[in-house]
mmCIF file with all atom_site columns, C-alpha atoms in Angstrom:
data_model
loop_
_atom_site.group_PDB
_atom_site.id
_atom_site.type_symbol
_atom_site.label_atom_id
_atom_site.label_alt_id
_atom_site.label_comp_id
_atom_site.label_asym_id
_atom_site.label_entity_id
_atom_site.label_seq_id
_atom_site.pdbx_PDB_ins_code
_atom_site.Cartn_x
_atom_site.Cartn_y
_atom_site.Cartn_z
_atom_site.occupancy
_atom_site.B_iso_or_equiv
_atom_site.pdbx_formal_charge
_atom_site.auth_seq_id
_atom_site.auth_comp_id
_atom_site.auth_asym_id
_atom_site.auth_atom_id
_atom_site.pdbx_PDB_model_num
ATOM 1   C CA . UNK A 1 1   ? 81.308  158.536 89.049  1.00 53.00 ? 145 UNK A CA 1
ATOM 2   C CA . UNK A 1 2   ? 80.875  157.444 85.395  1.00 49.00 ? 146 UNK A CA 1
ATOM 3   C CA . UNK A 1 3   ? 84.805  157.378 84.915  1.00 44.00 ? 147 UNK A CA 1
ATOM 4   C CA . UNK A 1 4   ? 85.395  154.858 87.992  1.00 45.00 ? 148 UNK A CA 1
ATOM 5   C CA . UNK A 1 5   ? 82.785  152.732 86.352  1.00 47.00 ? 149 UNK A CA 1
ATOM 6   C CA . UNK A 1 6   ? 84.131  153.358 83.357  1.00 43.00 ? 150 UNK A CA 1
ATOM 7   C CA . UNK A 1 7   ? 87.594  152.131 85.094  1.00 49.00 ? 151 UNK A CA 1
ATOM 8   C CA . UNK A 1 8   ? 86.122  149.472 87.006  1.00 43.00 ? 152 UNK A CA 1
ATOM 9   C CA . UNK A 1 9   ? 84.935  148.087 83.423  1.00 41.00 ? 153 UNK A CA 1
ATOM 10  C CA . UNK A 1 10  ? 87.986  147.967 81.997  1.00 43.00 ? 154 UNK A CA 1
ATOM 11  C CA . UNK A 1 11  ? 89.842  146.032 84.400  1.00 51.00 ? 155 UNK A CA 1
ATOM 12  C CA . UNK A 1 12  ? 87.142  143.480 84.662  1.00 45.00 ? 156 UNK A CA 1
ATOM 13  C CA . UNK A 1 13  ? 87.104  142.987 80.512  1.00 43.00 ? 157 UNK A CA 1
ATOM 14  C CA . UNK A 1 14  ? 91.196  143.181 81.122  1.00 48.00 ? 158 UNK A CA 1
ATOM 15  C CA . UNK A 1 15  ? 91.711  140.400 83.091  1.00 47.00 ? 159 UNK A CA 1
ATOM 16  C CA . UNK A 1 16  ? 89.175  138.327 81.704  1.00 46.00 ? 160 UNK A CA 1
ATOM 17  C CA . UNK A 1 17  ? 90.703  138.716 78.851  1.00 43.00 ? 161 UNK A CA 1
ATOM 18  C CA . UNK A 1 18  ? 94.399  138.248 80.099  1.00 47.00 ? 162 UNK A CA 1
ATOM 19  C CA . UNK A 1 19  ? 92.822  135.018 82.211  1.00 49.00 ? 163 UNK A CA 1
ATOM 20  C CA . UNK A 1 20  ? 91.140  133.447 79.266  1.00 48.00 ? 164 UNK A CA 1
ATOM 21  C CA . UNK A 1 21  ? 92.773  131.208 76.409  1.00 52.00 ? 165 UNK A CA 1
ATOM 22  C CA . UNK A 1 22  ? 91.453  130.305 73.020  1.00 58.00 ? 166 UNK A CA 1
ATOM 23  C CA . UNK A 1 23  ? 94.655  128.115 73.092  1.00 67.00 ? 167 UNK A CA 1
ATOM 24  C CA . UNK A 1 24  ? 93.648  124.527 73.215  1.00 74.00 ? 168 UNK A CA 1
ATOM 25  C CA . UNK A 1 25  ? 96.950  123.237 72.367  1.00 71.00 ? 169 UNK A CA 1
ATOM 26  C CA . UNK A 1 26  ? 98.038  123.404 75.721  1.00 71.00 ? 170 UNK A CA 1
ATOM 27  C CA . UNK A 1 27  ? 95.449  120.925 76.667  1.00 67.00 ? 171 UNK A CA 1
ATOM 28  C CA . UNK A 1 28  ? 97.443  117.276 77.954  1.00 70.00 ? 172 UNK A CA 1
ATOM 29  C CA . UNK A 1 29  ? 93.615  115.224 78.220  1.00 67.00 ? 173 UNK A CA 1
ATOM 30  C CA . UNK A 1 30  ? 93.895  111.834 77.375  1.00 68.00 ? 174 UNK A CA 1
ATOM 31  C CA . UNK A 1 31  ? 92.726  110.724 74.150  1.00 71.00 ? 175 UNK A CA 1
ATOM 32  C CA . UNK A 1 32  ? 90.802  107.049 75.143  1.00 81.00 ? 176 UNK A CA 1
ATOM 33  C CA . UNK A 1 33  ? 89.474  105.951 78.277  1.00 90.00 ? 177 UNK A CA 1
ATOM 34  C CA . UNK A 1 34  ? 90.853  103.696 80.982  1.00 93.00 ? 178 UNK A CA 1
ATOM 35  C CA . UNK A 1 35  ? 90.864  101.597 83.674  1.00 95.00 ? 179 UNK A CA 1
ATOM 36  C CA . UNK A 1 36  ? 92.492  100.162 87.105  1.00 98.00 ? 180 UNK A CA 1
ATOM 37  C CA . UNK A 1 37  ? 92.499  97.032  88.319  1.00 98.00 ? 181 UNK A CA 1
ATOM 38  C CA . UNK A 1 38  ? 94.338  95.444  91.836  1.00 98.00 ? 182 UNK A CA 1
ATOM 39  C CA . UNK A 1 39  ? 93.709  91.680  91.908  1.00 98.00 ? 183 UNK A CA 1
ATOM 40  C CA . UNK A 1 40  ? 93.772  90.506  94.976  1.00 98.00 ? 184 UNK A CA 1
ATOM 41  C CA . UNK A 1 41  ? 93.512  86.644  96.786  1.00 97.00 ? 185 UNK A CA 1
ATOM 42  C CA . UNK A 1 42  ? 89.493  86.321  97.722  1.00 96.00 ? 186 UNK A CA 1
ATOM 43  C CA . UNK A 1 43  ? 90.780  84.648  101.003 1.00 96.00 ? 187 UNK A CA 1
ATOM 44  C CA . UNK A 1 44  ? 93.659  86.364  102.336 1.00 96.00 ? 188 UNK A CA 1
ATOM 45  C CA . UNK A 1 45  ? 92.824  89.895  100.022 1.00 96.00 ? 189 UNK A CA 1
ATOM 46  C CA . UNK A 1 46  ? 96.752  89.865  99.587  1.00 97.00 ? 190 UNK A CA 1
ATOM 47  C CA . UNK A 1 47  ? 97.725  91.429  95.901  1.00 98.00 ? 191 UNK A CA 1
ATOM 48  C CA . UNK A 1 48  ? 98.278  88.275  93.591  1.00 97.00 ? 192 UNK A CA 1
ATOM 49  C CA . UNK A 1 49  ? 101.431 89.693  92.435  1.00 97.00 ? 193 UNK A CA 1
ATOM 50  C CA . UNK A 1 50  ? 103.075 91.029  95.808  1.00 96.00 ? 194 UNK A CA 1
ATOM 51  C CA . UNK A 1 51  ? 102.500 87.521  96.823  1.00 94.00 ? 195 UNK A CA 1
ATOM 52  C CA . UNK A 1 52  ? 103.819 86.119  93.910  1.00 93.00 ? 196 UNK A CA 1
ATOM 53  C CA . UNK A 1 53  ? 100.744 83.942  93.058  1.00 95.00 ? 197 UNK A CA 1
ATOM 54  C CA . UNK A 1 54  ? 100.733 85.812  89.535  1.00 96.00 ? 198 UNK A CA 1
ATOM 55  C CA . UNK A 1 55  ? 103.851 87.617  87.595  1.00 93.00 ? 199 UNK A CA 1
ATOM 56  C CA . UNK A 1 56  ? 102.888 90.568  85.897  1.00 94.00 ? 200 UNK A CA 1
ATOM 57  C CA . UNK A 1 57  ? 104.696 88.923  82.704  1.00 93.00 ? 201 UNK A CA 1
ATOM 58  C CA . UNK A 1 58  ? 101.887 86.612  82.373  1.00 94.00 ? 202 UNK A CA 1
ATOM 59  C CA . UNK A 1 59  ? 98.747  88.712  81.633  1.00 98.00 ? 203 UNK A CA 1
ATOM 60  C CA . UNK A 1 60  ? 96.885  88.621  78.799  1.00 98.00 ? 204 UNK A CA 1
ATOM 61  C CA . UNK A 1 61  ? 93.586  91.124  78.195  1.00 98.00 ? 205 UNK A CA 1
ATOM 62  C CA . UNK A 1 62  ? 91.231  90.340  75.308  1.00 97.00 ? 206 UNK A CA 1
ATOM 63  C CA . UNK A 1 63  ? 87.777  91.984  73.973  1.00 94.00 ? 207 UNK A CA 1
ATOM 64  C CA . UNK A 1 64  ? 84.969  89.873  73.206  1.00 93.00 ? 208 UNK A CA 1
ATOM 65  C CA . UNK A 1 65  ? 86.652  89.048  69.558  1.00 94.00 ? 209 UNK A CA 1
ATOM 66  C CA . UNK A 1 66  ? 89.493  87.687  71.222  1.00 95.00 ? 210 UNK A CA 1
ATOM 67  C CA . UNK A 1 67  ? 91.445  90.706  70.150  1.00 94.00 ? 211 UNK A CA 1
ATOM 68  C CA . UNK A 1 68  ? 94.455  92.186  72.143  1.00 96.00 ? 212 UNK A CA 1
ATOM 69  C CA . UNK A 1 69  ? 93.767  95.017  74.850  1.00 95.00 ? 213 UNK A CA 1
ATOM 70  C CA . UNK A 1 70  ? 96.428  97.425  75.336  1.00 95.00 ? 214 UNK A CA 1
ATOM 71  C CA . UNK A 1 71  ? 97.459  97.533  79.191  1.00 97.00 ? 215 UNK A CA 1
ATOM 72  C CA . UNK A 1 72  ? 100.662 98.607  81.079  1.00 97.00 ? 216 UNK A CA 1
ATOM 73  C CA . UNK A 1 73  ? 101.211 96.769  84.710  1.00 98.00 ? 217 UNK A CA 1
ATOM 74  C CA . UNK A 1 74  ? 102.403 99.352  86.922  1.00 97.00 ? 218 UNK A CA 1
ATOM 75  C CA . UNK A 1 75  ? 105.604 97.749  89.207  1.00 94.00 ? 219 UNK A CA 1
ATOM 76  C CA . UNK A 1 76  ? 105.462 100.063 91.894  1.00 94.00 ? 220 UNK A CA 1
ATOM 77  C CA . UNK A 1 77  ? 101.555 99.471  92.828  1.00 95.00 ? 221 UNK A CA 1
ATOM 78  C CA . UNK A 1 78  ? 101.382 96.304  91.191  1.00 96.00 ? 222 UNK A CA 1
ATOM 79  C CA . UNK A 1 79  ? 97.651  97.295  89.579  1.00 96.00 ? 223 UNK A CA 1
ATOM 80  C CA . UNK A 1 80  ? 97.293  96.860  86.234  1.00 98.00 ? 224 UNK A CA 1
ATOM 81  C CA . UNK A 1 81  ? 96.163  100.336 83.860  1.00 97.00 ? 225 UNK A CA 1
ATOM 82  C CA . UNK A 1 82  ? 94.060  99.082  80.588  1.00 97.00 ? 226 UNK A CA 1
ATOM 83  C CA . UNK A 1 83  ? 93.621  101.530 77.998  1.00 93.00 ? 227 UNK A CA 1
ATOM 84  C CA . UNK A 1 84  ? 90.749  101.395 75.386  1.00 88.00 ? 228 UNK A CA 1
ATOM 85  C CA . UNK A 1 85  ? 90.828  102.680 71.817  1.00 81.00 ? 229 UNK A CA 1
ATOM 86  C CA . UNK A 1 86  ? 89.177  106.227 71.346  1.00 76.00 ? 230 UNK A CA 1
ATOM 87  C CA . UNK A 1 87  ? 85.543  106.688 71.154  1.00 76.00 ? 231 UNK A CA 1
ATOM 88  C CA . UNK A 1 88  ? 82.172  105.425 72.672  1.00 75.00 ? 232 UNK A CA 1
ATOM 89  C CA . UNK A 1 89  ? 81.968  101.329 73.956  1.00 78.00 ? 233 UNK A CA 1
ATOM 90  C CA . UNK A 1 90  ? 78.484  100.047 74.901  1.00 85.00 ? 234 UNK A CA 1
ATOM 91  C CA . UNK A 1 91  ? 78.598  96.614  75.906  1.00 88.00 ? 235 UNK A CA 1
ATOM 92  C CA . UNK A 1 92  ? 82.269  95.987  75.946  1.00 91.00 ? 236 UNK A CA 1
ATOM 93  C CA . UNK A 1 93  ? 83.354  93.349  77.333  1.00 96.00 ? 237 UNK A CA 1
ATOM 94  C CA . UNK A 1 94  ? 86.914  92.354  78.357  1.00 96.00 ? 238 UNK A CA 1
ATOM 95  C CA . UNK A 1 95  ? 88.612  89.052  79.702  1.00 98.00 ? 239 UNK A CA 1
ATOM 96  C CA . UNK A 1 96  ? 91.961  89.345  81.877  1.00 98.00 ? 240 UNK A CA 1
ATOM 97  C CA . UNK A 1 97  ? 94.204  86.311  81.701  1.00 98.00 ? 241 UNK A CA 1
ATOM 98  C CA . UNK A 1 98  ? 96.502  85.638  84.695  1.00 98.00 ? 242 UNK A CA 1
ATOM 99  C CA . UNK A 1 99  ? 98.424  82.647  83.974  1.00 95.00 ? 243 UNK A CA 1
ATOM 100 C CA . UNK A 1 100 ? 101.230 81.243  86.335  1.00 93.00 ? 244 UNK A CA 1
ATOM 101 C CA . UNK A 1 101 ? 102.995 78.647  84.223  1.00 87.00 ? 245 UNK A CA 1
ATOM 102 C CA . UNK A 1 102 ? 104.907 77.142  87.359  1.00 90.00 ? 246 UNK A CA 1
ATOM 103 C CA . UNK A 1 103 ? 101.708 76.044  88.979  1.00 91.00 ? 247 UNK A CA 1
ATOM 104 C CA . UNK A 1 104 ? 99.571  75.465  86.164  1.00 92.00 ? 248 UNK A CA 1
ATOM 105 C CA . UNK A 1 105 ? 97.463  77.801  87.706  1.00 94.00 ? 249 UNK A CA 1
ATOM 106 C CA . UNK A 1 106 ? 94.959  80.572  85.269  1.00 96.00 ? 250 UNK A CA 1
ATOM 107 C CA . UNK A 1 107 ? 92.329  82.827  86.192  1.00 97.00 ? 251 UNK A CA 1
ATOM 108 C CA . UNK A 1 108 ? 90.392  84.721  83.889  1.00 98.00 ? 252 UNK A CA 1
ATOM 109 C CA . UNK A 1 109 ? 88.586  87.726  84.626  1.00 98.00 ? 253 UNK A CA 1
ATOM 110 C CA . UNK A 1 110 ? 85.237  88.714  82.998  1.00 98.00 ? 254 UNK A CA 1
ATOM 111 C CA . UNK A 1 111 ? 85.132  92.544  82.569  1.00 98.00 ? 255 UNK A CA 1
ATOM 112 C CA . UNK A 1 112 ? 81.702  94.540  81.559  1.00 97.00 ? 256 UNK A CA 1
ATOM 113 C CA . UNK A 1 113 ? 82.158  98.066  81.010  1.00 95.00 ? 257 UNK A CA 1
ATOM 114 C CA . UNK A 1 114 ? 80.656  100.804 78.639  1.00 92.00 ? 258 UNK A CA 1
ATOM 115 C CA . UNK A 1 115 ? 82.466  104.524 78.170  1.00 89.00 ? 259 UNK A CA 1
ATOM 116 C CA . UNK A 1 116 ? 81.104  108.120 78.596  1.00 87.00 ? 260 UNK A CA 1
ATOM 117 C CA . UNK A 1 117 ? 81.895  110.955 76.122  1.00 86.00 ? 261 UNK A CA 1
ATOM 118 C CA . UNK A 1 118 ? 82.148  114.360 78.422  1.00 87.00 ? 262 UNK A CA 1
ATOM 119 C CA . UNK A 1 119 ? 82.428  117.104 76.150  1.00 86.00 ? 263 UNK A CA 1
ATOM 120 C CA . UNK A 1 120 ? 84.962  120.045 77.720  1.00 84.00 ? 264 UNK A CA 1
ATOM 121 C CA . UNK A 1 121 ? 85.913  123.723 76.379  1.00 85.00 ? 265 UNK A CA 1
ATOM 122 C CA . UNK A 1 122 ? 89.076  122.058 74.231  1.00 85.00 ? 266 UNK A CA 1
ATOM 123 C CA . UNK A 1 123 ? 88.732  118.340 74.004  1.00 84.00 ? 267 UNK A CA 1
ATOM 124 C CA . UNK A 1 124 ? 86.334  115.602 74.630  1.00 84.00 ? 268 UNK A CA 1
ATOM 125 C CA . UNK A 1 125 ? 86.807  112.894 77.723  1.00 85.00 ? 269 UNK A CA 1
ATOM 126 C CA . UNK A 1 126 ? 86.255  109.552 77.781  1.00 87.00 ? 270 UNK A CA 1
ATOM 127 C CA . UNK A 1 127 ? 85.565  107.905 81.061  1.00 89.00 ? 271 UNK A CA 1
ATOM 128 C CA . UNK A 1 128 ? 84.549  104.252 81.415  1.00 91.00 ? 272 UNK A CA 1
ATOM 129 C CA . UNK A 1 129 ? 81.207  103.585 83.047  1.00 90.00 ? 273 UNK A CA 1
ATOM 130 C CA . UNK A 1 130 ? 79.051  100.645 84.479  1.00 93.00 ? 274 UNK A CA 1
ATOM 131 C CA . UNK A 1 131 ? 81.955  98.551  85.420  1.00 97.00 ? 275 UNK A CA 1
ATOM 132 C CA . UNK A 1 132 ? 81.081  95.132  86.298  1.00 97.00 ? 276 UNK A CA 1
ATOM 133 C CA . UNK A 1 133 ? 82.727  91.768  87.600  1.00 98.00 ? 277 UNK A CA 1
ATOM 134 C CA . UNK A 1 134 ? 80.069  89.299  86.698  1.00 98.00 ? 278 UNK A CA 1
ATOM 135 C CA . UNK A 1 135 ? 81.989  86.107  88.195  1.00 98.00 ? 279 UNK A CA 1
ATOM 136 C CA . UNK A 1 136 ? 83.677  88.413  91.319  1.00 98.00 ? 280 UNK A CA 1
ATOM 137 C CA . UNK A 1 137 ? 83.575  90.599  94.040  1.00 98.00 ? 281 UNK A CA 1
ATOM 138 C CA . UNK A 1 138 ? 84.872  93.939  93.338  1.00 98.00 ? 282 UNK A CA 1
ATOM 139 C CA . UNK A 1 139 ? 85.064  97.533  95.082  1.00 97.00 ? 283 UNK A CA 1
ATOM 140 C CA . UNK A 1 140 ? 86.519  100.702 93.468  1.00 97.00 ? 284 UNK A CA 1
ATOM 141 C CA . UNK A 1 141 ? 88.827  102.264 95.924  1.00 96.00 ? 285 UNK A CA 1
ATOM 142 C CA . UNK A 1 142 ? 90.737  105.854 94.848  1.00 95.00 ? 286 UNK A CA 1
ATOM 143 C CA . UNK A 1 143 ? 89.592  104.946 91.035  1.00 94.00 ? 287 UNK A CA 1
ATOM 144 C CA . UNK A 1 144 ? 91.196  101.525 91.427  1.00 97.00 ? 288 UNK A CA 1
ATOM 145 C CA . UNK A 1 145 ? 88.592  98.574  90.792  1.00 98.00 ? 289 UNK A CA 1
ATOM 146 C CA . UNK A 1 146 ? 89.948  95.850  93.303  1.00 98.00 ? 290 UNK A CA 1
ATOM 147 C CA . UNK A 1 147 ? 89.064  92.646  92.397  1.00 98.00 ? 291 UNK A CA 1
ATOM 148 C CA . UNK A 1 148 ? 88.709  89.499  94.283  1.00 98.00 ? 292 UNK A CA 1
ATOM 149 C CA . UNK A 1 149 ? 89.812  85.775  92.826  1.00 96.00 ? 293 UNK A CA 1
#
């Protein structure tokens, strides 16, 4: 009886063991936090740049000190991914430029948003939080804020 125990112990600390790794250097977790956003026309809720209102060559994102925000527009969804530097944001606040230069037209987008630090076994998240659209209706569908303008 005390040897099957004594069995049953080892495999248990065995694959534990063999199911476990220290190695953190497999971890692919992304370094900064981000963000989604799918503009869309308030009246007809068509995307702004499937209907050609907007081209995604003319956005511009800038923080509160009028600084450039790293983005990338994604062609194949036409939503727009903006990345933030590393670390904790309280308070940040964002504007997105659309700008069609045929029509004269230009929308700008007031963004409110802090970021969350979420500590995990091999590197630390950072999620943005308290997203707002002060000046528009928005709704987060499948982690994409839609946006109405």
């Amino acid at each position: 009886m005390k040897f099957a125990r004594l069995i049953v112990l080892v495999i248990v600390l065995s694959s534990a063991l063999i199911g476990c790794s220290d190695n953190c250097s497999d971890v692919n977790a992304p370094d900064s936090s981000s963000l989604f956003l799918e503009f869309v026309d308030q009246t007809t809720e068509e995307n702004v740049f499937e209907n050609e209102m907007f081209t995604s060559d003319q956005i511009v994102i800038t923080d509160a000190d009028d600084e450039l925000v790293s983005f990338n527009f994604v062609v194949d969804k036409n939503f727009i991914h903006v990345t933030f530097p590393a670390g904790i944001l309280t308070d940040e606040v964002v504007y997105v430029t659309l700008e069609n230069t045929e029509t004269s037209e230009t929308r700008e987008i007031e963004v409110h948003l802090s970021t969350i630090a979420q500590e995990e076994e091999c590197y630390t998240l950072y999620k943005t939080d308290n997203v707002q659209f002060p000046n528009n209706e928005s709704a987060l569908v499948d982690g994409i804020y839609r946006v109405k303008i």
